[in-house]
Short mmCIF file of C-alpha atoms in Angstrom, two decimals:
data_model
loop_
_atom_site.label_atom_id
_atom_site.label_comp_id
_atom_site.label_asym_id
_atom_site.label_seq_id
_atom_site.Cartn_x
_atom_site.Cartn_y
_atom_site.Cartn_z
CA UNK G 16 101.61 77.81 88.83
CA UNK G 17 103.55 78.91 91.76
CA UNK G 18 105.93 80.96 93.25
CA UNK G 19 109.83 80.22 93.83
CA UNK G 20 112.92 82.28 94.69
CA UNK G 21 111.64 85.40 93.32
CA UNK G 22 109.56 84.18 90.33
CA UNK G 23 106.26 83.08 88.77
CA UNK G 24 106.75 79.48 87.29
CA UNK G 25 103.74 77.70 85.38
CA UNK G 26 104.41 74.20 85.67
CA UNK G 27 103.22 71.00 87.57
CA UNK G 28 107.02 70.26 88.94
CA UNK G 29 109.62 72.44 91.10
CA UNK G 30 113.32 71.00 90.16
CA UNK G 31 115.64 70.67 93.14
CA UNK G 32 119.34 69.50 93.81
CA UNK G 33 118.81 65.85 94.80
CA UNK G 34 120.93 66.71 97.87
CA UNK G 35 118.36 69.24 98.71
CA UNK G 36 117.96 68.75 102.63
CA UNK G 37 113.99 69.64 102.25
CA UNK G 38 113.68 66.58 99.97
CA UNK G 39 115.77 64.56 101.44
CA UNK G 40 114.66 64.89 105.16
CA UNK G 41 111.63 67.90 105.06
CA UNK G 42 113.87 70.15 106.07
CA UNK G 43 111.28 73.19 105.42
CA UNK G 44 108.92 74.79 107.26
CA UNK G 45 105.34 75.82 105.94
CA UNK G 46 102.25 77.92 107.00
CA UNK G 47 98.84 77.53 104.96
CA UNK G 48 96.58 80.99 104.79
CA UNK G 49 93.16 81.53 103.68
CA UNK G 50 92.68 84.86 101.83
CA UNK G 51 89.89 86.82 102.94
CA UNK G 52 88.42 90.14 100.80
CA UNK G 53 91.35 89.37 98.27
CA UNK G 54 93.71 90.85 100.68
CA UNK G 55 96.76 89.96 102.79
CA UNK G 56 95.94 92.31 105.18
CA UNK G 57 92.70 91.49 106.08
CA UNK G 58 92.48 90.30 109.78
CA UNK G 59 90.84 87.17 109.25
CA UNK G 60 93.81 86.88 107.00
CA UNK G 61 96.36 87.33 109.39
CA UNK G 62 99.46 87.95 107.31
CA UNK G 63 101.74 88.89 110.20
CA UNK G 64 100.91 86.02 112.60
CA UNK G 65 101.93 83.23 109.90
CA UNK G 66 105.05 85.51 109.17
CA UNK G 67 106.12 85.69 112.25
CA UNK G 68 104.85 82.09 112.96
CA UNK G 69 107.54 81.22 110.28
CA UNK G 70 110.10 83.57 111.63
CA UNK G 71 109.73 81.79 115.20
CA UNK G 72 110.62 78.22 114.00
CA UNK G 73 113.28 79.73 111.80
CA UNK G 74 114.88 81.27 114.41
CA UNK G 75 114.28 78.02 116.49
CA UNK G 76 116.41 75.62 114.27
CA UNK G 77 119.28 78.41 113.73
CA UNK G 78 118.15 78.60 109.78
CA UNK G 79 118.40 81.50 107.19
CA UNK G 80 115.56 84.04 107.00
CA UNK G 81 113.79 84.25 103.49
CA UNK G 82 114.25 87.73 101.58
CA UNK G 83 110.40 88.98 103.58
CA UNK G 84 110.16 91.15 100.38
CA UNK G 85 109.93 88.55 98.02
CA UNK G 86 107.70 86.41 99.95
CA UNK G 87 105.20 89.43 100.27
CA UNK G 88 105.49 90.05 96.56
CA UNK G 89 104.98 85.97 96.12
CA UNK G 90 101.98 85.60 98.26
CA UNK G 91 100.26 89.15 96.72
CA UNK G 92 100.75 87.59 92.87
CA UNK G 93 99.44 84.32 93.94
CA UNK G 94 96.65 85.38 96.07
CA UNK G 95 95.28 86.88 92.80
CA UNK G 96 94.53 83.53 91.48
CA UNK G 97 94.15 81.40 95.01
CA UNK G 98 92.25 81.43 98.02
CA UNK G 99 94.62 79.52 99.79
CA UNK G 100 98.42 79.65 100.10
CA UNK G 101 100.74 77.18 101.70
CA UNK G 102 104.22 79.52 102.44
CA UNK G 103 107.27 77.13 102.20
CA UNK G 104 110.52 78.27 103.45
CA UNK G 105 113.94 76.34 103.44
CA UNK G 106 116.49 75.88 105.76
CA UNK G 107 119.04 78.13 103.07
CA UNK G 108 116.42 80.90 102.78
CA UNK G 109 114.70 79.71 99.74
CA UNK G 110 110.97 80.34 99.48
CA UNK G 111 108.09 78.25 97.79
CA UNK G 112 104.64 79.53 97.64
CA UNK G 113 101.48 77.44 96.05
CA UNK G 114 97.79 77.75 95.65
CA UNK G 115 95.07 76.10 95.93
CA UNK G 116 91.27 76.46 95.66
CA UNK G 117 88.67 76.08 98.84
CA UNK G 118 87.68 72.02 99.23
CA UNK G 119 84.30 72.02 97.25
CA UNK G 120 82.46 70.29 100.40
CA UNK G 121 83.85 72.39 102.60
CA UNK G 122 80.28 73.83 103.54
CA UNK G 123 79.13 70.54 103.84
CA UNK G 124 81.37 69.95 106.44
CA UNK G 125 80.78 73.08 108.01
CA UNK G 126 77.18 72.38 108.17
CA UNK G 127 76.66 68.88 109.31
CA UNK G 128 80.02 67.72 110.72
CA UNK G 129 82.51 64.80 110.16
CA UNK G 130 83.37 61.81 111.29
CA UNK G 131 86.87 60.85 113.00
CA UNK G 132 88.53 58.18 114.34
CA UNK G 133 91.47 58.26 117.12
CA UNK G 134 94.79 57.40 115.87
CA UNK G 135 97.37 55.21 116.60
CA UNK G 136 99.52 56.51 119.46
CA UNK G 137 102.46 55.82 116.84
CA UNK G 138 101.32 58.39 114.56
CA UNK G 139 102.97 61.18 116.82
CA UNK G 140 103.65 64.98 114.80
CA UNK G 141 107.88 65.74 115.32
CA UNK G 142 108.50 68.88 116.36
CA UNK G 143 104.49 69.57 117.26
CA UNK G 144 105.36 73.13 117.85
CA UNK G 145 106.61 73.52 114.58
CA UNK G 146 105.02 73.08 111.01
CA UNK G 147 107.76 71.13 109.60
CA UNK G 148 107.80 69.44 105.98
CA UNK G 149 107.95 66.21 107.55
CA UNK G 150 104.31 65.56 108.00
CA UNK G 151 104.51 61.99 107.52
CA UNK G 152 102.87 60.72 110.93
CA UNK G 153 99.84 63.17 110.13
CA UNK G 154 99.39 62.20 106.95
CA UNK G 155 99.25 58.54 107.86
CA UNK G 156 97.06 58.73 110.44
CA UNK G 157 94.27 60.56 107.75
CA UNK G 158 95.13 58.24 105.51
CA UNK G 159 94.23 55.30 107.51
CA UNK G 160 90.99 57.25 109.01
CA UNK G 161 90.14 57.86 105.32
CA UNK G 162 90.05 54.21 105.00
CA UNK G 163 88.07 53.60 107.43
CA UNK G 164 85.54 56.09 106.08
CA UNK G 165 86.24 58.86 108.61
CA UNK G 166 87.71 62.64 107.29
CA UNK G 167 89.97 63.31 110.26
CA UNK G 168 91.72 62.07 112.73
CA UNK G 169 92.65 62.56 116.36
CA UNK G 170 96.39 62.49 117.43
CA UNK G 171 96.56 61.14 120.94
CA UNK G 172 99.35 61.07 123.43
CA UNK G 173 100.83 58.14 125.28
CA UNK G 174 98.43 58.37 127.89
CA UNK G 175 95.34 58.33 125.19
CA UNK G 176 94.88 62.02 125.81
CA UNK G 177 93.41 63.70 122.68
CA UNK G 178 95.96 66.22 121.29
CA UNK G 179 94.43 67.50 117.99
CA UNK G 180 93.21 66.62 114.65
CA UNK G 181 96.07 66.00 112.23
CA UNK G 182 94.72 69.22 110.45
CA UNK G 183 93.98 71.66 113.86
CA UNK G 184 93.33 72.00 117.23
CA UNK G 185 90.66 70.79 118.98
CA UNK G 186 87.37 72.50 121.09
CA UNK G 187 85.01 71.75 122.59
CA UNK G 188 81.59 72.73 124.73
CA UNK G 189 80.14 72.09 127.85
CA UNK G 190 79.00 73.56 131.36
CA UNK G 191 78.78 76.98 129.47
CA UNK G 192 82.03 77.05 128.19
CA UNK G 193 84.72 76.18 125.40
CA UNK G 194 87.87 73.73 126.52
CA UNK G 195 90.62 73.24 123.99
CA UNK G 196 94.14 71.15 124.98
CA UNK G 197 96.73 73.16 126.57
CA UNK G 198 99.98 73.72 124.02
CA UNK G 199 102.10 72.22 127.00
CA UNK G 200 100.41 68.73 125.64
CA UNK G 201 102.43 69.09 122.80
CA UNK G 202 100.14 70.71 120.49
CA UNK G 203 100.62 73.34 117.42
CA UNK G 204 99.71 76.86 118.53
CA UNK G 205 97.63 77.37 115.46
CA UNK G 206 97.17 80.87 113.92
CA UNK G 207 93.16 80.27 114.09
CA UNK G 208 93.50 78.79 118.06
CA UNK G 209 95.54 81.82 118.96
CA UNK G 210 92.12 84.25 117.78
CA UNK G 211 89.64 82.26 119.02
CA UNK G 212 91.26 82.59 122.63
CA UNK G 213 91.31 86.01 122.20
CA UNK G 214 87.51 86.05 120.71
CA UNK G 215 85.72 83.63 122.96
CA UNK G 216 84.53 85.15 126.25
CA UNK G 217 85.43 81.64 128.15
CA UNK G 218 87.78 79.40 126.92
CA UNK G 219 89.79 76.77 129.31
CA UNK G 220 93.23 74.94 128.74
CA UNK G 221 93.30 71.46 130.49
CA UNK G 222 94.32 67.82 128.86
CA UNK G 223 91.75 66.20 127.33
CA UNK G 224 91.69 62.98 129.15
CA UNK G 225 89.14 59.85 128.20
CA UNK G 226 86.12 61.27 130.89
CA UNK G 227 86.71 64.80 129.69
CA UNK G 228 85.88 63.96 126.46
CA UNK G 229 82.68 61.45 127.06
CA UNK G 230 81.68 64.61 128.69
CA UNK G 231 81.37 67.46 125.61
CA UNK G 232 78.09 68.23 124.29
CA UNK G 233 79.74 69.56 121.27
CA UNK G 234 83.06 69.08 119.75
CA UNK G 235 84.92 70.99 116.70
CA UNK G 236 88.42 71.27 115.35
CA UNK G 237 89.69 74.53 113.68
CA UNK G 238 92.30 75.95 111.26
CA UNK G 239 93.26 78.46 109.21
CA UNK G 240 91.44 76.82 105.68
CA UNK G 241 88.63 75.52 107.61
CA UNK G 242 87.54 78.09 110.18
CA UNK G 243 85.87 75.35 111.94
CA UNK G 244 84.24 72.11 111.74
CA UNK G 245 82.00 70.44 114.09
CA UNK G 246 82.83 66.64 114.41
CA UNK G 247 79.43 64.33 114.91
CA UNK G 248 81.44 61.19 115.73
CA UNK G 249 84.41 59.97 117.00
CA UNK G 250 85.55 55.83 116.23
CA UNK G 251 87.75 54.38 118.64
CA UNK G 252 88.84 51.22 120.35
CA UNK G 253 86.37 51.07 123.39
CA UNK G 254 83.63 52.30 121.21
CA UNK G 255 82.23 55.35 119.41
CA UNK G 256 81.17 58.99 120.86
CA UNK G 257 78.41 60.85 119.48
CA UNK G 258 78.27 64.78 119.43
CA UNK G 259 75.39 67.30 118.01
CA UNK G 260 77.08 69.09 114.99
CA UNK G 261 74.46 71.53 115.33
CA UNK G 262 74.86 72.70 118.77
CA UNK G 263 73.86 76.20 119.37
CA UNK G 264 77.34 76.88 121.01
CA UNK G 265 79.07 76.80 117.53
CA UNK G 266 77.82 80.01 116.66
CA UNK G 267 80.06 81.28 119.03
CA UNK G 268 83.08 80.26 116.99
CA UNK G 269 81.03 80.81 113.59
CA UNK G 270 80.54 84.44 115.03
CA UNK G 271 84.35 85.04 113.98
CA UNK G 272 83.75 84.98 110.81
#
């Protein structure tokens, strides 16, 4: 089931032109929204910031606005039967809207943290500003931390700065306060980063270099499906870093919620 240019279609596939430039290159951009009290407007649901999210980056590349009518009506009628939405829009104006249901350890996760590893500094997002249909660098560098046994991983810059998880951004704890990369670092102002700055009481913006990082007593990454998730461990080249999932300071973030 899903949602596409004005209708309800139940069916596993979506037919498009084989010209269509968001097959051929990812010429789309998305935003994914978790559905809180069954509601769009809900402010944990934040309706308006991923509209206007969308509405930024389509202004950006010079591309068509959807009909907002029919991607309201879209996201109400699937919201009845998802938790989670992922808002597609093409370059021509076309809009795609799916579901999907809550990961079934996702309060695992929550609980008692994951494990990353830092990517290759190859596996780079385009456009990090942007949610684009090309994720292909993001999804690669999961992939591979996936193989490795990890959930996540950490996109770095060419300096070896941590940027963000290929899934959100990044925070973490120490000296009585919460530190998360600055967007200047080439980061994607995610819907979830943009509340917590507002909801934190102390939150600082600085690159997260290779001692800022040994230092955390806590780390977490955050998004939109997720709300948060502390990270216990983080694999890379020079050796692994260990953080306490269960650090009191998370119940700051938690407190959101």
């Amino acid at each position: 089931m899903y949602w596409y240019q004005g209708k309800l279609i139940e069916s596993p596939t979506i037919e498009l032109d084989i010209n269509d430039l968001g097959l051929l290159y990812g010429a789309t951009v998305f935003t994914t929204l978790r559905i809180y009290d069954s509601s769009l407007d809900d402010s944990l649901t934040n309706w308006v910031a991923h509209c206007d999210r969308l509405l930024l980056s389509l202004q950006s590349f010079g591309w068509q606005e959807p009909n907002w009518n029919l991607v309201r009506q879209g996201a109400e009628i699937m919201a009845a039967h998802f938790p989670i939405l992922r808002i597609t829009l093409f370059a021509d104006g076309r809009e795609w809207i799916t579901g999907r249901f809550l990961p079934p350890d996702l309060i695992t996760k929550q609980q008692h943290g994951i494990s990353t590893t830092v990517a290759f500094s190859e596996f780079y997002r385009s456009l990090p500003s942007h949610k684009t249909g090309n994720y292909l660098s993001a999804w690669l560098a999961k992939t591979h931390a996936q193989q490795m046994n990890c959930q996540e991983a950490i996109l770095i810059d060419e300096d070896g700065n941590w940027l963000e998880t290929t899934t959100g951004n990044l925070w973490g704890w120490q000296n009585g306060s919460w530190w998360t990369p600055p967007l200047t670092e080439g980061i994607l102002p995610g819907i979830m980063r943009s509340q917590l700055l507002k909801y934190l009481p102390i939150v600082r913006e600085s690159p997260w270099t290779a001692e800022l990082v040994r230092e955390f007593e806590a780390i977490a990454y955050t998004n939109s499906l997720v709300e948060i998730i502390p990270i216990h461990t983080v694999n890379q080249p020079t050796g692994s870093l260990q953080y306490n999932p269960y650090h009191p300071s998370l119940k700051q973030i938690r407190g959101l919620f």
